[in-house]
Every structure is written in C-alpha cells, then in structure tokens.
Amino acid sequence: MKTASQIMKTKAFIKTEYIDKMLSSEQSRKLWNRATARLDKIMKQHAEIPKGVRMHTDNFIFPAAAIYLTTKEFMSKEKAYAVMENAAIHNSAGAGRKLAKLMKLPFMRDLFIMIWNPMTKKMFGSKNGFKNRFYPKKKGEYRMDILVCPYCRYLTELGCPELIKMFCENDERVYGNLPGLKFERTSTLGKGADCCDFCIHKV
C-alpha cells in the first residue's frame, strides 16, 4: 500500500500548475504539507477498507478530499473547487485525447465496447464498493447503471460532497468525444439522481 507522501507525489501537478500560481511559495508549501498530513490521517482512519475499494479511495477519493479541504483553508471555497475542477479537466481531457487516437483504428471500437463488460466488473463491481445494474448485451453497445458508488459515500462522509459531480463529469470528458462512438448519460448520483447511467455505442 502506498503512503500518503507517495500518493501526493502523483498529484504534484495540482500544486505546480494551480496552487503555486495562486499562493506564495511558503503558503503553497504549507498547504501541501498540511494536505499530505490530512491524507495520512484519512487513510489511517479507513485502514479497514478492502483492497478493491482502496483502488478508488487511495488513488482518487481521499487525495482529492485532502487537497480540497486543505485548499479551502487558504482560499475561498469557489477558488478551491476551481483548483480541483481544473486539475480534473487537465487529467481527463488528456486521457480522452489519447483514447480518441486509439479509436481511429477501426477494430478498436468493437474491442473497446467488448472489454467494457469484464473491465466494469473488475474495476467498478461489488468488490470495489459499487452496486450495478447490468443490461442484456447488444452488438456494438455497452450499457449499465451504477446504483451505489464509493465516491458518493466517502466524499460525503469526509464533508465534500460537491466533489462527487466532478468525478461524474470526468466520464464525459474521457468518453464524450471518441470517433465512431457515442457516450450517453442522462443522470448521475452526484447530481441527485438515483443512478449514474452509462451507455456507449457505435455510430
């Protein structure tokens, strides 16, 4: 299991690209050290979390909460949220561009849809803290709903439920502009609906 310091190193671009440009070097350093300590505390408080769930909490949920909650101590809530949202856009938009290049290969579209079923069950299944509703397979389409989500649970418990929608929107940024494919979503848990619906199909 990674330490808080190791995890924060993977998020260092948030500090250099955004926080450093908004605060003095001393304040930025103090913020980052305090966020690292907060992450360490959060991880220790949730040491019993199963490995599958920890893949999401340690890599995404807990560091986002630690950085955001600490950033709010140094600037307004609106500016702190903008830091996290801009970082999310930076990461997910980059992933979307890389994926779009792959989708230009004709065989990749069928392969991409085909692997969603096993990938979802491995990364977003019950062992990972999710509850899903799966639909019958259709050629050229993958569809499921997420009914329970660890992002909703832990971000709410940690006092920053406003970050949930940011993670929901990452899906749209990553999958929303893939050539030859269409990503459709009408609702998310993070925006108050009873599920996150997910449908991707060939066009």
JSON list of C-alpha atoms in Angstrom, two decimals:
[
{"chain": "A", "resi": 1, "resn": "MET", "atom": "CA", "xyz": [0.00, 0.00, 0.00]},
{"chain": "A", "resi": 2, "resn": "LYS", "atom": "CA", "xyz": [1.32, 3.45, -0.92]},
{"chain": "A", "resi": 3, "resn": "THR", "atom": "CA", "xyz": [1.97, 6.05, 1.74]},
{"chain": "A", "resi": 4, "resn": "ALA", "atom": "CA", "xyz": [0.29, 9.45, 1.76]},
{"chain": "A", "resi": 5, "resn": "SER", "atom": "CA", "xyz": [3.55, 11.08, 0.62]},
{"chain": "A", "resi": 6, "resn": "GLN", "atom": "CA", "xyz": [3.86, 8.70, -2.32]},
{"chain": "A", "resi": 7, "resn": "ILE", "atom": "CA", "xyz": [0.27, 9.35, -3.38]},
{"chain": "A", "resi": 8, "resn": "MET", "atom": "CA", "xyz": [0.71, 13.11, -3.12]},
{"chain": "A", "resi": 9, "resn": "LYS", "atom": "CA", "xyz": [3.73, 12.94, -5.41]},
{"chain": "A", "resi": 10, "resn": "THR", "atom": "CA", "xyz": [1.42, 11.63, -8.15]},
{"chain": "A", "resi": 11, "resn": "LYS", "atom": "CA", "xyz": [-0.77, 14.72, -7.62]},
{"chain": "A", "resi": 12, "resn": "ALA", "atom": "CA", "xyz": [2.11, 17.19, -7.59]},
{"chain": "A", "resi": 13, "resn": "PHE", "atom": "CA", "xyz": [0.95, 18.84, -10.83]},
{"chain": "A", "resi": 14, "resn": "ILE", "atom": "CA", "xyz": [-2.02, 20.26, -8.91]},
{"chain": "A", "resi": 15, "resn": "LYS", "atom": "CA", "xyz": [0.42, 22.19, -6.75]},
{"chain": "A", "resi": 16, "resn": "THR", "atom": "CA", "xyz": [2.79, 23.30, -9.53]},
{"chain": "A", "resi": 17, "resn": "GLU", "atom": "CA", "xyz": [0.15, 24.11, -12.16]},
{"chain": "A", "resi": 18, "resn": "TYR", "atom": "CA", "xyz": [-2.50, 25.71, -9.97]},
{"chain": "A", "resi": 19, "resn": "ILE", "atom": "CA", "xyz": [-1.76, 26.26, -6.28]},
{"chain": "A", "resi": 20, "resn": "ASP", "atom": "CA", "xyz": [1.75, 27.68, -6.80]},
{"chain": "A", "resi": 21, "resn": "LYS", "atom": "CA", "xyz": [0.29, 30.27, -9.14]},
{"chain": "A", "resi": 22, "resn": "MET", "atom": "CA", "xyz": [-2.31, 31.40, -6.61]},
{"chain": "A", "resi": 23, "resn": "LEU", "atom": "CA", "xyz": [-0.30, 31.49, -3.36]},
{"chain": "A", "resi": 24, "resn": "SER", "atom": "CA", "xyz": [3.16, 32.45, -2.21]},
{"chain": "A", "resi": 25, "resn": "SER", "atom": "CA", "xyz": [5.74, 29.67, -2.24]},
{"chain": "A", "resi": 26, "resn": "GLU", "atom": "CA", "xyz": [5.63, 29.49, 1.56]},
{"chain": "A", "resi": 27, "resn": "GLN", "atom": "CA", "xyz": [1.85, 29.26, 1.68]},
{"chain": "A", "resi": 28, "resn": "SER", "atom": "CA", "xyz": [1.78, 26.71, -1.12]},
{"chain": "A", "resi": 29, "resn": "ARG", "atom": "CA", "xyz": [4.36, 24.56, 0.67]},
{"chain": "A", "resi": 30, "resn": "LYS", "atom": "CA", "xyz": [2.44, 24.80, 3.93]},
{"chain": "A", "resi": 31, "resn": "LEU", "atom": "CA", "xyz": [-0.81, 23.86, 2.17]},
{"chain": "A", "resi": 32, "resn": "TRP", "atom": "CA", "xyz": [0.73, 20.81, 0.52]},
{"chain": "A", "resi": 33, "resn": "ASN", "atom": "CA", "xyz": [2.35, 19.57, 3.73]},
{"chain": "A", "resi": 34, "resn": "ARG", "atom": "CA", "xyz": [-0.92, 20.01, 5.59]},
{"chain": "A", "resi": 35, "resn": "ALA", "atom": "CA", "xyz": [-2.84, 18.19, 2.82]},
{"chain": "A", "resi": 36, "resn": "THR", "atom": "CA", "xyz": [-0.35, 15.32, 2.97]},
{"chain": "A", "resi": 37, "resn": "ALA", "atom": "CA", "xyz": [-0.83, 15.04, 6.73]},
{"chain": "A", "resi": 38, "resn": "ARG", "atom": "CA", "xyz": [-4.60, 15.14, 6.28]},
{"chain": "A", "resi": 39, "resn": "LEU", "atom": "CA", "xyz": [-4.45, 12.39, 3.67]},
{"chain": "A", "resi": 40, "resn": "ASP", "atom": "CA", "xyz": [-2.34, 10.25, 6.00]},
{"chain": "A", "resi": 41, "resn": "LYS", "atom": "CA", "xyz": [-4.91, 10.72, 8.77]},
{"chain": "A", "resi": 42, "resn": "ILE", "atom": "CA", "xyz": [-7.82, 9.87, 6.45]},
{"chain": "A", "resi": 43, "resn": "MET", "atom": "CA", "xyz": [-6.09, 6.72, 5.23]},
{"chain": "A", "resi": 44, "resn": "LYS", "atom": "CA", "xyz": [-5.36, 5.57, 8.78]},
{"chain": "A", "resi": 45, "resn": "GLN", "atom": "CA", "xyz": [-8.97, 6.19, 9.77]},
{"chain": "A", "resi": 46, "resn": "HIS", "atom": "CA", "xyz": [-10.08, 3.96, 6.89]},
{"chain": "A", "resi": 47, "resn": "ALA", "atom": "CA", "xyz": [-7.40, 1.28, 7.17]},
{"chain": "A", "resi": 48, "resn": "GLU", "atom": "CA", "xyz": [-10.01, -1.49, 7.09]},
{"chain": "A", "resi": 49, "resn": "ILE", "atom": "CA", "xyz": [-11.21, -0.69, 3.56]},
{"chain": "A", "resi": 50, "resn": "PRO", "atom": "CA", "xyz": [-10.97, -3.74, 1.23]},
{"chain": "A", "resi": 51, "resn": "LYS", "atom": "CA", "xyz": [-8.29, -3.74, -1.45]},
{"chain": "A", "resi": 52, "resn": "GLY", "atom": "CA", "xyz": [-10.75, -3.33, -4.32]},
{"chain": "A", "resi": 53, "resn": "VAL", "atom": "CA", "xyz": [-12.34, -0.24, -2.76]},
{"chain": "A", "resi": 54, "resn": "ARG", "atom": "CA", "xyz": [-8.92, 1.13, -1.82]},
{"chain": "A", "resi": 55, "resn": "MET", "atom": "CA", "xyz": [-8.01, 1.29, -5.50]},
{"chain": "A", "resi": 56, "resn": "HIS", "atom": "CA", "xyz": [-10.51, 4.16, -5.74]},
{"chain": "A", "resi": 57, "resn": "THR", "atom": "CA", "xyz": [-10.15, 5.71, -2.30]},
{"chain": "A", "resi": 58, "resn": "ASP", "atom": "CA", "xyz": [-6.36, 5.91, -2.14]},
{"chain": "A", "resi": 59, "resn": "ASN", "atom": "CA", "xyz": [-5.77, 6.92, -5.74]},
{"chain": "A", "resi": 60, "resn": "PHE", "atom": "CA", "xyz": [-8.64, 9.34, -6.24]},
{"chain": "A", "resi": 61, "resn": "ILE", "atom": "CA", "xyz": [-11.19, 9.92, -3.47]},
{"chain": "A", "resi": 62, "resn": "PHE", "atom": "CA", "xyz": [-9.03, 10.51, -0.41]},
{"chain": "A", "resi": 63, "resn": "PRO", "atom": "CA", "xyz": [-6.32, 12.67, -2.05]},
{"chain": "A", "resi": 64, "resn": "ALA", "atom": "CA", "xyz": [-8.98, 14.81, -3.74]},
{"chain": "A", "resi": 65, "resn": "ALA", "atom": "CA", "xyz": [-10.72, 15.33, -0.41]},
{"chain": "A", "resi": 66, "resn": "ALA", "atom": "CA", "xyz": [-7.47, 16.06, 1.43]},
{"chain": "A", "resi": 67, "resn": "ILE", "atom": "CA", "xyz": [-6.27, 18.59, -1.13]},
{"chain": "A", "resi": 68, "resn": "TYR", "atom": "CA", "xyz": [-9.64, 20.30, -1.50]},
{"chain": "A", "resi": 69, "resn": "LEU", "atom": "CA", "xyz": [-10.42, 20.55, 2.22]},
{"chain": "A", "resi": 70, "resn": "THR", "atom": "CA", "xyz": [-6.95, 21.92, 2.90]},
{"chain": "A", "resi": 71, "resn": "THR", "atom": "CA", "xyz": [-7.05, 24.35, -0.02]},
{"chain": "A", "resi": 72, "resn": "LYS", "atom": "CA", "xyz": [-10.27, 25.81, 1.41]},
{"chain": "A", "resi": 73, "resn": "GLU", "atom": "CA", "xyz": [-8.23, 26.84, 4.45]},
{"chain": "A", "resi": 74, "resn": "PHE", "atom": "CA", "xyz": [-6.05, 29.04, 2.25]},
{"chain": "A", "resi": 75, "resn": "MET", "atom": "CA", "xyz": [-8.56, 30.47, -0.23]},
{"chain": "A", "resi": 76, "resn": "SER", "atom": "CA", "xyz": [-12.30, 30.71, -0.88]},
{"chain": "A", "resi": 77, "resn": "LYS", "atom": "CA", "xyz": [-14.41, 27.61, -1.44]},
{"chain": "A", "resi": 78, "resn": "GLU", "atom": "CA", "xyz": [-15.03, 28.72, -5.02]},
{"chain": "A", "resi": 79, "resn": "LYS", "atom": "CA", "xyz": [-11.33, 29.06, -5.80]},
{"chain": "A", "resi": 80, "resn": "ALA", "atom": "CA", "xyz": [-10.53, 25.76, -4.08]},
{"chain": "A", "resi": 81, "resn": "TYR", "atom": "CA", "xyz": [-13.17, 24.00, -6.15]},
{"chain": "A", "resi": 82, "resn": "ALA", "atom": "CA", "xyz": [-11.81, 25.61, -9.31]},
{"chain": "A", "resi": 83, "resn": "VAL", "atom": "CA", "xyz": [-8.37, 24.21, -8.50]},
{"chain": "A", "resi": 84, "resn": "MET", "atom": "CA", "xyz": [-9.79, 20.69, -8.26]},
{"chain": "A", "resi": 85, "resn": "GLU", "atom": "CA", "xyz": [-12.01, 21.05, -11.30]},
{"chain": "A", "resi": 86, "resn": "ASN", "atom": "CA", "xyz": [-9.21, 22.42, -13.48]},
{"chain": "A", "resi": 87, "resn": "ALA", "atom": "CA", "xyz": [-6.98, 19.56, -12.38]},
{"chain": "A", "resi": 88, "resn": "ALA", "atom": "CA", "xyz": [-9.72, 17.06, -13.23]},
{"chain": "A", "resi": 89, "resn": "ILE", "atom": "CA", "xyz": [-10.22, 18.64, -16.64]},
{"chain": "A", "resi": 90, "resn": "HIS", "atom": "CA", "xyz": [-6.47, 18.51, -17.26]},
{"chain": "A", "resi": 91, "resn": "ASN", "atom": "CA", "xyz": [-6.27, 14.80, -16.43]},
{"chain": "A", "resi": 92, "resn": "SER", "atom": "CA", "xyz": [-9.46, 13.55, -18.02]},
{"chain": "A", "resi": 93, "resn": "ALA", "atom": "CA", "xyz": [-9.16, 15.64, -21.19]},
{"chain": "A", "resi": 94, "resn": "GLY", "atom": "CA", "xyz": [-5.67, 14.27, -21.71]},
{"chain": "A", "resi": 95, "resn": "ALA", "atom": "CA", "xyz": [-6.91, 10.72, -21.24]},
{"chain": "A", "resi": 96, "resn": "GLY", "atom": "CA", "xyz": [-9.74, 11.42, -23.68]},
{"chain": "A", "resi": 97, "resn": "ARG", "atom": "CA", "xyz": [-7.35, 12.64, -26.37]},
{"chain": "A", "resi": 98, "resn": "LYS", "atom": "CA", "xyz": [-5.17, 9.54, -26.04]},
{"chain": "A", "resi": 99, "resn": "LEU", "atom": "CA", "xyz": [-8.19, 7.27, -26.22]},
{"chain": "A", "resi": 100, "resn": "ALA", "atom": "CA", "xyz": [-9.56, 9.14, -29.24]},
{"chain": "A", "resi": 101, "resn": "LYS", "atom": "CA", "xyz": [-6.35, 8.42, -31.14]},
{"chain": "A", "resi": 102, "resn": "LEU", "atom": "CA", "xyz": [-6.75, 4.71, -30.47]},
{"chain": "A", "resi": 103, "resn": "MET", "atom": "CA", "xyz": [-10.37, 4.75, -31.60]},
{"chain": "A", "resi": 104, "resn": "LYS", "atom": "CA", "xyz": [-9.28, 5.89, -35.05]},
{"chain": "A", "resi": 105, "resn": "LEU", "atom": "CA", "xyz": [-8.18, 2.32, -35.63]},
{"chain": "A", "resi": 106, "resn": "PRO", "atom": "CA", "xyz": [-11.38, 0.63, -36.90]},
{"chain": "A", "resi": 107, "resn": "PHE", "atom": "CA", "xyz": [-11.02, -2.59, -34.91]},
{"chain": "A", "resi": 108, "resn": "MET", "atom": "CA", "xyz": [-10.51, -0.69, -31.66]},
{"chain": "A", "resi": 109, "resn": "ARG", "atom": "CA", "xyz": [-14.14, 0.46, -31.44]},
{"chain": "A", "resi": 110, "resn": "ASP", "atom": "CA", "xyz": [-15.51, -3.06, -31.31]},
{"chain": "A", "resi": 111, "resn": "LEU", "atom": "CA", "xyz": [-12.75, -4.14, -28.94]},
{"chain": "A", "resi": 112, "resn": "PHE", "atom": "CA", "xyz": [-13.35, -1.15, -26.68]},
{"chain": "A", "resi": 113, "resn": "ILE", "atom": "CA", "xyz": [-17.05, -1.95, -26.30]},
{"chain": "A", "resi": 114, "resn": "MET", "atom": "CA", "xyz": [-16.33, -5.66, -25.83]},
{"chain": "A", "resi": 115, "resn": "ILE", "atom": "CA", "xyz": [-13.90, -5.14, -22.93]},
{"chain": "A", "resi": 116, "resn": "TRP", "atom": "CA", "xyz": [-16.25, -2.87, -21.00]},
{"chain": "A", "resi": 117, "resn": "ASN", "atom": "CA", "xyz": [-18.20, -5.77, -19.52]},
{"chain": "A", "resi": 118, "resn": "PRO", "atom": "CA", "xyz": [-15.22, -7.56, -17.87]},
{"chain": "A", "resi": 119, "resn": "MET", "atom": "CA", "xyz": [-13.48, -4.26, -17.09]},
{"chain": "A", "resi": 120, "resn": "THR", "atom": "CA", "xyz": [-16.54, -2.81, -15.34]},
{"chain": "A", "resi": 121, "resn": "LYS", "atom": "CA", "xyz": [-16.98, -5.88, -13.19]},
{"chain": "A", "resi": 122, "resn": "LYS", "atom": "CA", "xyz": [-13.29, -5.87, -12.29]},
{"chain": "A", "resi": 123, "resn": "MET", "atom": "CA", "xyz": [-12.87, -2.16, -11.55]},
{"chain": "A", "resi": 124, "resn": "PHE", "atom": "CA", "xyz": [-16.39, -0.93, -10.76]},
{"chain": "A", "resi": 125, "resn": "GLY", "atom": "CA", "xyz": [-18.06, -4.03, -9.34]},
{"chain": "A", "resi": 126, "resn": "SER", "atom": "CA", "xyz": [-19.22, -5.06, -5.88]},
{"chain": "A", "resi": 127, "resn": "LYS", "atom": "CA", "xyz": [-15.67, -5.81, -4.69]},
{"chain": "A", "resi": 128, "resn": "ASN", "atom": "CA", "xyz": [-14.84, -2.17, -5.43]},
{"chain": "A", "resi": 129, "resn": "GLY", "atom": "CA", "xyz": [-17.71, -0.74, -3.40]},
{"chain": "A", "resi": 130, "resn": "PHE", "atom": "CA", "xyz": [-20.16, -0.27, -6.27]},
{"chain": "A", "resi": 131, "resn": "LYS", "atom": "CA", "xyz": [-23.61, -1.69, -6.90]},
{"chain": "A", "resi": 132, "resn": "ASN", "atom": "CA", "xyz": [-24.56, -2.04, -10.54]},
{"chain": "A", "resi": 133, "resn": "ARG", "atom": "CA", "xyz": [-27.45, -2.81, -12.82]},
{"chain": "A", "resi": 134, "resn": "PHE", "atom": "CA", "xyz": [-26.34, -4.57, -15.98]},
{"chain": "A", "resi": 135, "resn": "TYR", "atom": "CA", "xyz": [-28.35, -4.82, -19.19]},
{"chain": "A", "resi": 136, "resn": "PRO", "atom": "CA", "xyz": [-28.51, -7.56, -21.84]},
{"chain": "A", "resi": 137, "resn": "LYS", "atom": "CA", "xyz": [-25.68, -7.38, -24.33]},
{"chain": "A", "resi": 138, "resn": "LYS", "atom": "CA", "xyz": [-26.32, -5.77, -27.70]},
{"chain": "A", "resi": 139, "resn": "LYS", "atom": "CA", "xyz": [-23.95, -5.75, -30.61]},
{"chain": "A", "resi": 140, "resn": "GLY", "atom": "CA", "xyz": [-21.99, -2.52, -30.75]},
{"chain": "A", "resi": 141, "resn": "GLU", "atom": "CA", "xyz": [-23.28, -1.30, -27.38]},
{"chain": "A", "resi": 142, "resn": "TYR", "atom": "CA", "xyz": [-22.50, -1.49, -23.69]},
{"chain": "A", "resi": 143, "resn": "ARG", "atom": "CA", "xyz": [-24.94, -0.30, -21.05]},
{"chain": "A", "resi": 144, "resn": "MET", "atom": "CA", "xyz": [-25.06, -0.33, -17.27]},
{"chain": "A", "resi": 145, "resn": "ASP", "atom": "CA", "xyz": [-26.19, 1.76, -14.30]},
{"chain": "A", "resi": 146, "resn": "ILE", "atom": "CA", "xyz": [-24.29, 2.50, -11.11]},
{"chain": "A", "resi": 147, "resn": "LEU", "atom": "CA", "xyz": [-26.66, 2.45, -8.14]},
{"chain": "A", "resi": 148, "resn": "VAL", "atom": "CA", "xyz": [-24.20, 2.74, -5.25]},
{"chain": "A", "resi": 149, "resn": "CYS", "atom": "CA", "xyz": [-20.83, 4.44, -5.54]},
{"chain": "A", "resi": 150, "resn": "PRO", "atom": "CA", "xyz": [-17.88, 4.76, -3.12]},
{"chain": "A", "resi": 151, "resn": "TYR", "atom": "CA", "xyz": [-17.18, 8.26, -4.46]},
{"chain": "A", "resi": 152, "resn": "CYS", "atom": "CA", "xyz": [-20.59, 9.35, -3.17]},
{"chain": "A", "resi": 153, "resn": "ARG", "atom": "CA", "xyz": [-20.15, 7.56, 0.14]},
{"chain": "A", "resi": 154, "resn": "TYR", "atom": "CA", "xyz": [-16.67, 8.70, 1.11]},
{"chain": "A", "resi": 155, "resn": "LEU", "atom": "CA", "xyz": [-16.73, 12.23, -0.28]},
{"chain": "A", "resi": 156, "resn": "THR", "atom": "CA", "xyz": [-19.99, 12.80, 1.61]},
{"chain": "A", "resi": 157, "resn": "GLU", "atom": "CA", "xyz": [-18.57, 11.29, 4.81]},
{"chain": "A", "resi": 158, "resn": "LEU", "atom": "CA", "xyz": [-15.47, 13.49, 4.51]},
{"chain": "A", "resi": 159, "resn": "GLY", "atom": "CA", "xyz": [-17.56, 16.63, 4.15]},
{"chain": "A", "resi": 160, "resn": "CYS", "atom": "CA", "xyz": [-17.04, 17.50, 0.49]},
{"chain": "A", "resi": 161, "resn": "PRO", "atom": "CA", "xyz": [-19.99, 16.03, -1.46]},
{"chain": "A", "resi": 162, "resn": "GLU", "atom": "CA", "xyz": [-19.63, 18.83, -4.01]},
{"chain": "A", "resi": 163, "resn": "LEU", "atom": "CA", "xyz": [-16.64, 16.96, -5.46]},
{"chain": "A", "resi": 164, "resn": "ILE", "atom": "CA", "xyz": [-18.80, 13.99, -6.48]},
{"chain": "A", "resi": 165, "resn": "LYS", "atom": "CA", "xyz": [-20.13, 15.63, -9.63]},
{"chain": "A", "resi": 166, "resn": "MET", "atom": "CA", "xyz": [-16.58, 16.44, -10.68]},
{"chain": "A", "resi": 167, "resn": "PHE", "atom": "CA", "xyz": [-15.76, 12.75, -10.86]},
{"chain": "A", "resi": 168, "resn": "CYS", "atom": "CA", "xyz": [-19.02, 12.06, -12.71]},
{"chain": "A", "resi": 169, "resn": "GLU", "atom": "CA", "xyz": [-18.10, 14.69, -15.29]},
{"chain": "A", "resi": 170, "resn": "ASN", "atom": "CA", "xyz": [-14.73, 13.04, -15.85]},
{"chain": "A", "resi": 171, "resn": "ASP", "atom": "CA", "xyz": [-16.53, 10.22, -17.68]},
{"chain": "A", "resi": 172, "resn": "GLU", "atom": "CA", "xyz": [-17.99, 12.71, -20.11]},
{"chain": "A", "resi": 173, "resn": "ARG", "atom": "CA", "xyz": [-14.60, 14.29, -20.70]},
{"chain": "A", "resi": 174, "resn": "VAL", "atom": "CA", "xyz": [-12.89, 10.95, -21.32]},
{"chain": "A", "resi": 175, "resn": "TYR", "atom": "CA", "xyz": [-15.58, 9.20, -23.38]},
{"chain": "A", "resi": 176, "resn": "GLY", "atom": "CA", "xyz": [-17.61, 12.09, -24.81]},
{"chain": "A", "resi": 177, "resn": "ASN", "atom": "CA", "xyz": [-15.56, 12.73, -27.96]},
{"chain": "A", "resi": 178, "resn": "LEU", "atom": "CA", "xyz": [-14.41, 9.36, -29.21]},
{"chain": "A", "resi": 179, "resn": "PRO", "atom": "CA", "xyz": [-14.55, 8.98, -33.01]},
{"chain": "A", "resi": 180, "resn": "GLY", "atom": "CA", "xyz": [-17.09, 6.41, -34.13]},
{"chain": "A", "resi": 181, "resn": "LEU", "atom": "CA", "xyz": [-18.56, 6.05, -30.64]},
{"chain": "A", "resi": 182, "resn": "LYS", "atom": "CA", "xyz": [-21.22, 7.91, -28.69]},
{"chain": "A", "resi": 183, "resn": "PHE", "atom": "CA", "xyz": [-21.31, 8.18, -24.91]},
{"chain": "A", "resi": 184, "resn": "GLU", "atom": "CA", "xyz": [-24.77, 8.82, -23.49]},
{"chain": "A", "resi": 185, "resn": "ARG", "atom": "CA", "xyz": [-25.63, 9.77, -19.93]},
{"chain": "A", "resi": 186, "resn": "THR", "atom": "CA", "xyz": [-28.84, 11.29, -18.62]},
{"chain": "A", "resi": 187, "resn": "SER", "atom": "CA", "xyz": [-28.26, 11.25, -14.87]},
{"chain": "A", "resi": 188, "resn": "THR", "atom": "CA", "xyz": [-25.67, 10.83, -12.12]},
{"chain": "A", "resi": 189, "resn": "LEU", "atom": "CA", "xyz": [-25.74, 10.14, -8.40]},
{"chain": "A", "resi": 190, "resn": "GLY", "atom": "CA", "xyz": [-23.51, 13.15, -7.92]},
{"chain": "A", "resi": 191, "resn": "LYS", "atom": "CA", "xyz": [-26.19, 15.42, -9.32]},
{"chain": "A", "resi": 192, "resn": "GLY", "atom": "CA", "xyz": [-29.01, 14.00, -7.23]},
{"chain": "A", "resi": 193, "resn": "ALA", "atom": "CA", "xyz": [-30.35, 11.20, -9.45]},
{"chain": "A", "resi": 194, "resn": "ASP", "atom": "CA", "xyz": [-30.96, 7.63, -8.29]},
{"chain": "A", "resi": 195, "resn": "CYS", "atom": "CA", "xyz": [-28.24, 6.22, -10.56]},
{"chain": "A", "resi": 196, "resn": "CYS", "atom": "CA", "xyz": [-25.42, 7.02, -12.95]},
{"chain": "A", "resi": 197, "resn": "ASP", "atom": "CA", "xyz": [-26.49, 5.63, -16.28]},
{"chain": "A", "resi": 198, "resn": "PHE", "atom": "CA", "xyz": [-23.79, 4.63, -18.73]},
{"chain": "A", "resi": 199, "resn": "CYS", "atom": "CA", "xyz": [-24.25, 3.79, -22.39]},
{"chain": "A", "resi": 200, "resn": "ILE", "atom": "CA", "xyz": [-21.60, 3.73, -25.10]},
{"chain": "A", "resi": 201, "resn": "HIS", "atom": "CA", "xyz": [-22.32, 2.52, -28.61]},
{"chain": "A", "resi": 202, "resn": "LYS", "atom": "CA", "xyz": [-21.02, 2.68, -32.15]},
{"chain": "A", "resi": 203, "resn": "VAL", "atom": "CA", "xyz": [-22.36, 5.32, -34.53]}
]
